[in-house]
Short mmCIF file of C-alpha atoms in Angstrom, two decimals:
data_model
loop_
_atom_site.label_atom_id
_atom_site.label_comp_id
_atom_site.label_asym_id
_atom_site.label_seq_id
_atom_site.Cartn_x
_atom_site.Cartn_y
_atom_site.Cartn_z
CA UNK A 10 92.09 -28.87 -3.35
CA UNK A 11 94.98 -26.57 -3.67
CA UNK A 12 97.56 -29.32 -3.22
CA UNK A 13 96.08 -31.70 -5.61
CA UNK A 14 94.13 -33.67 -3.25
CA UNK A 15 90.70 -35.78 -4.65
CA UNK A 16 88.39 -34.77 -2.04
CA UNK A 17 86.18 -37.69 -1.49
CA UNK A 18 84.34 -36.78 2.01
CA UNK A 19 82.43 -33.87 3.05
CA UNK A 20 80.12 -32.78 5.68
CA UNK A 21 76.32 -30.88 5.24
CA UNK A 22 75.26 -29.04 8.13
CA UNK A 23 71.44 -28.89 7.66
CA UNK A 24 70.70 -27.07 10.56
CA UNK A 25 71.77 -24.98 13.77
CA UNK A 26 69.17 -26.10 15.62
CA UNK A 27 69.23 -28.60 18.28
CA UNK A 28 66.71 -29.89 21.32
CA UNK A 29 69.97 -30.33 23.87
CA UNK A 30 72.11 -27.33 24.73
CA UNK A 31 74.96 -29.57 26.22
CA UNK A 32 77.11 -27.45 28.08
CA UNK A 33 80.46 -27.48 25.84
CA UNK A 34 78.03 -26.97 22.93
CA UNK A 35 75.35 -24.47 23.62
CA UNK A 36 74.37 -21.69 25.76
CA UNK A 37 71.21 -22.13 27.07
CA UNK A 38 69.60 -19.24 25.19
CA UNK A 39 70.65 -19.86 21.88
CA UNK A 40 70.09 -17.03 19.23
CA UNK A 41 69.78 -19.78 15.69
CA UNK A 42 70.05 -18.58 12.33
CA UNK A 43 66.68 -17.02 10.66
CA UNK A 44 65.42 -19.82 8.85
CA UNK A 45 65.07 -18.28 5.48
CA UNK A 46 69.21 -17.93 5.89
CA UNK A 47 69.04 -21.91 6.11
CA UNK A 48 69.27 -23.62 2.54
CA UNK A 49 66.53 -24.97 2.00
CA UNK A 50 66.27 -28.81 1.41
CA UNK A 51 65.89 -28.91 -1.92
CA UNK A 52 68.92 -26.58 -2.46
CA UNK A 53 71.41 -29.20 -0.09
CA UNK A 54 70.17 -31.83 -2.18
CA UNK A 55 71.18 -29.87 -5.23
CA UNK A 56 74.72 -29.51 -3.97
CA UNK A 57 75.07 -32.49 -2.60
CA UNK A 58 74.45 -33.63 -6.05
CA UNK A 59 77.10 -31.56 -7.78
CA UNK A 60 79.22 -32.49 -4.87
CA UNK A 61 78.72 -36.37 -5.30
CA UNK A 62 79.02 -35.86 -8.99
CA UNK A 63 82.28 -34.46 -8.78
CA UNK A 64 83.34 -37.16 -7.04
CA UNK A 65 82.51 -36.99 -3.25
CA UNK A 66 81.99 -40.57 -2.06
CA UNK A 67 80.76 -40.07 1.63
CA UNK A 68 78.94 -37.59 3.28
CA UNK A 69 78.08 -37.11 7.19
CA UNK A 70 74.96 -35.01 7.43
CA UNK A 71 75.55 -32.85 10.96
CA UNK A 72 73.66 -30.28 12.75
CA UNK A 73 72.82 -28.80 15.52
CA UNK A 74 70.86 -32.09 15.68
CA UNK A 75 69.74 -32.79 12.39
CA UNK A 76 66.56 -35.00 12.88
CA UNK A 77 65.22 -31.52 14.26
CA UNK A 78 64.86 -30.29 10.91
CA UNK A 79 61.61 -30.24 9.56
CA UNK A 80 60.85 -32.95 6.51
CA UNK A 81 64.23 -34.67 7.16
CA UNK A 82 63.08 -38.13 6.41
CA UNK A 83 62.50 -36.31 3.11
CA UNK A 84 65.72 -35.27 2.72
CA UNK A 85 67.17 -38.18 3.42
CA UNK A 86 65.03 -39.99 0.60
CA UNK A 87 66.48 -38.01 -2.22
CA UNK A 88 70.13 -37.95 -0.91
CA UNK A 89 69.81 -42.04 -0.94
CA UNK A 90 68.83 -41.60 -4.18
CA UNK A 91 72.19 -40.50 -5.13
CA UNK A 92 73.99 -43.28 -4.59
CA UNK A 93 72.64 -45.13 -8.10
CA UNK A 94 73.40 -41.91 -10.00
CA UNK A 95 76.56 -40.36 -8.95
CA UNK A 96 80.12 -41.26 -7.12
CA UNK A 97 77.98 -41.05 -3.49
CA UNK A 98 79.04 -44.87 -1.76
CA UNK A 99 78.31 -43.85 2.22
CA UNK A 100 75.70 -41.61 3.68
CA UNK A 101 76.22 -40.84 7.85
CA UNK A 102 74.15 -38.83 9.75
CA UNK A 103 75.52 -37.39 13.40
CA UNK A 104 72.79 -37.29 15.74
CA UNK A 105 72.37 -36.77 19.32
CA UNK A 106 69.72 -39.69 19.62
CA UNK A 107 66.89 -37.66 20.72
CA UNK A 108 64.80 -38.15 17.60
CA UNK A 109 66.08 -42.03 16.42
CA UNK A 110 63.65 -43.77 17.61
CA UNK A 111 61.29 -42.65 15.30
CA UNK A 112 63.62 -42.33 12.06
CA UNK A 113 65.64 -45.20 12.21
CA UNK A 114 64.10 -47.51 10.38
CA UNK A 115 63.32 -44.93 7.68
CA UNK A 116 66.65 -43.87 7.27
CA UNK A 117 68.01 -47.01 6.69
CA UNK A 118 65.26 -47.49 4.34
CA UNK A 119 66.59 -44.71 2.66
CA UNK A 120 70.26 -45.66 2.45
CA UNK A 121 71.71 -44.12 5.60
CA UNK A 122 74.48 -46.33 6.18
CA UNK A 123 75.91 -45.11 9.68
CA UNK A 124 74.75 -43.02 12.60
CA UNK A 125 77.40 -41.54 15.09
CA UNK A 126 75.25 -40.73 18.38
CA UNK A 127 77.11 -38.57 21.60
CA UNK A 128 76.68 -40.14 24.69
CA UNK A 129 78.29 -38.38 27.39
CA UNK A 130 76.96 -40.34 30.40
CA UNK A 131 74.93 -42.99 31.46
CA UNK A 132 74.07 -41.51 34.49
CA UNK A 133 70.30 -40.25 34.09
CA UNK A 134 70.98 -36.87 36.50
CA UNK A 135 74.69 -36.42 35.03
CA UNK A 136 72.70 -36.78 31.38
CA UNK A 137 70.47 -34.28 31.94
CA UNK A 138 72.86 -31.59 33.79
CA UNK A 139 75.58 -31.98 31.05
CA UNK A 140 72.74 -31.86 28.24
CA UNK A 141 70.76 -29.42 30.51
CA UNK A 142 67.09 -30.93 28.72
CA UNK A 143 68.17 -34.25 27.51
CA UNK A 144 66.36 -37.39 28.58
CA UNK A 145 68.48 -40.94 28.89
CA UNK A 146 65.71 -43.07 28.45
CA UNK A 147 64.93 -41.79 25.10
CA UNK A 148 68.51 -41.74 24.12
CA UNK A 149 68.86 -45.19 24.89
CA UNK A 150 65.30 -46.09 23.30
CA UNK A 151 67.01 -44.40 20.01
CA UNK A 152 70.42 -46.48 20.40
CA UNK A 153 68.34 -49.53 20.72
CA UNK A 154 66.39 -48.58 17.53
CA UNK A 155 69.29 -47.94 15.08
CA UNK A 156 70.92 -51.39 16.23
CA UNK A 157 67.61 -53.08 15.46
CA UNK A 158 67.05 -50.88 12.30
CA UNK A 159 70.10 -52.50 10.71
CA UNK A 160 72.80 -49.82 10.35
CA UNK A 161 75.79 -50.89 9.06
CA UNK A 162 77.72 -49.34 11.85
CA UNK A 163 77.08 -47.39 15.03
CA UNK A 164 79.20 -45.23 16.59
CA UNK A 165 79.18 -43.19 20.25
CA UNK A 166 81.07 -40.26 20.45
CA UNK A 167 81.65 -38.64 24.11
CA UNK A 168 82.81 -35.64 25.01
CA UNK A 169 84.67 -36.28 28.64
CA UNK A 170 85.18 -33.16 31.03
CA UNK A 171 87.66 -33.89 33.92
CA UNK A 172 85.61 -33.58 37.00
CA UNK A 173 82.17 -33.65 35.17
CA UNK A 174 82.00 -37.08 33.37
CA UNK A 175 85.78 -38.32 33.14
CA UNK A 176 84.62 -41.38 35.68
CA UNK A 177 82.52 -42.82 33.05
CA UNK A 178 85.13 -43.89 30.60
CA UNK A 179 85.40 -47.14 31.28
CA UNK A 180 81.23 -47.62 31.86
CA UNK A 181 80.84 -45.85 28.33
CA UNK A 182 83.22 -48.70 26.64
CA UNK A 183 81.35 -51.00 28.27
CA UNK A 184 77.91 -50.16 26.74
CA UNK A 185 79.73 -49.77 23.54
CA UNK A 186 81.19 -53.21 24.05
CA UNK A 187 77.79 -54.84 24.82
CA UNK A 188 75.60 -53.40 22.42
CA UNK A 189 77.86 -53.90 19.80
CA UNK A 190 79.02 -50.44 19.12
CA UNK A 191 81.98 -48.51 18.32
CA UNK A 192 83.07 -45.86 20.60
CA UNK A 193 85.31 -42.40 20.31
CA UNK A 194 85.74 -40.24 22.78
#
């Protein structure tokens, strides 16, 4: 960068798109991008190439929820892919665990190394008002199936809103604790 800095880490947004509209992230009518205004998959893959071969050595793919995206196991083939060919050591995705259950194996059959999910209550009715279509159970399901898919690492991120969610703390850290996860909020 401009002060001489390697940079090592980025982030690929591969879609606006999401099947939640949580309510710090989303109205509930969203207006998304025109899909031909998305790169298409083969184009991120060609500059997360260029990026990797430059020297990037981790990189978080984000969304909207990315597993949303149409061919994404795909995707996440050819970006594994870079890891024997270019400076590309970590691949993350960000997810909101809607859709892991039936990618998580795949992805770490890939080369996906870590998934960061957001949890923002365990509460089934809390879930769905602060998600506003979200489902626990299926959440859950998806945590369950990235620890059994054999991630290297998996992280929960909540968002806490005094008044809304801020007496789950300590029940959150708990889940993280015994399921063996890592936990930001």
């Amino acid at each position: 960068d401009r002060f001489g800095r390697q940079v090592t880490y980025m982030r690929m947004s591969i879609t606006d798109r999401c099947d939640f509209r949580c309510v710090y992230c989303m109205d509930e009518e969203m207006t998304f991008m025109p899909r031909e205004q998305l790169l298409s998959l083969e184009e991120i893959v060609f500059l997360l190439r260029a990026f990797c071969e430059l020297g990037v050595e981790k990189v978080r793919i984000t969304g909207g929820e990315p597993l949303v995206r149409r061919n994404v196991d795909w995707l996440f083939k050819e970006i594994g892919k870079l890891k024997q060919a270019t400076s590309l050591q970590e691949l993350t995705l960000t997810s909101n665990g809607s859709q892991l259950a039936k990618y998580a194996d795949g992805m770490v059959a890939a080369g996906v190394d870590r998934v960061n999910i957001s949890l923002d209550s365990l509460q089934k009715k809390r879930f769905k008002d602060l998600t506003r279509t979200g489902d626990l159970d299926v959440v859950l399901a998806g945590i369950k199936a990235t620890t059994e898919a054999g991630f290297k690492r998996v992280k929960l991120n909540a968002v806490i809103m005094k008044g809304r969610n801020d007496d789950e703390i300590i029940a959150l850290a708990q889940f993280a604790i015994d399921n063996n996860l890592d936990i930001s909020y």
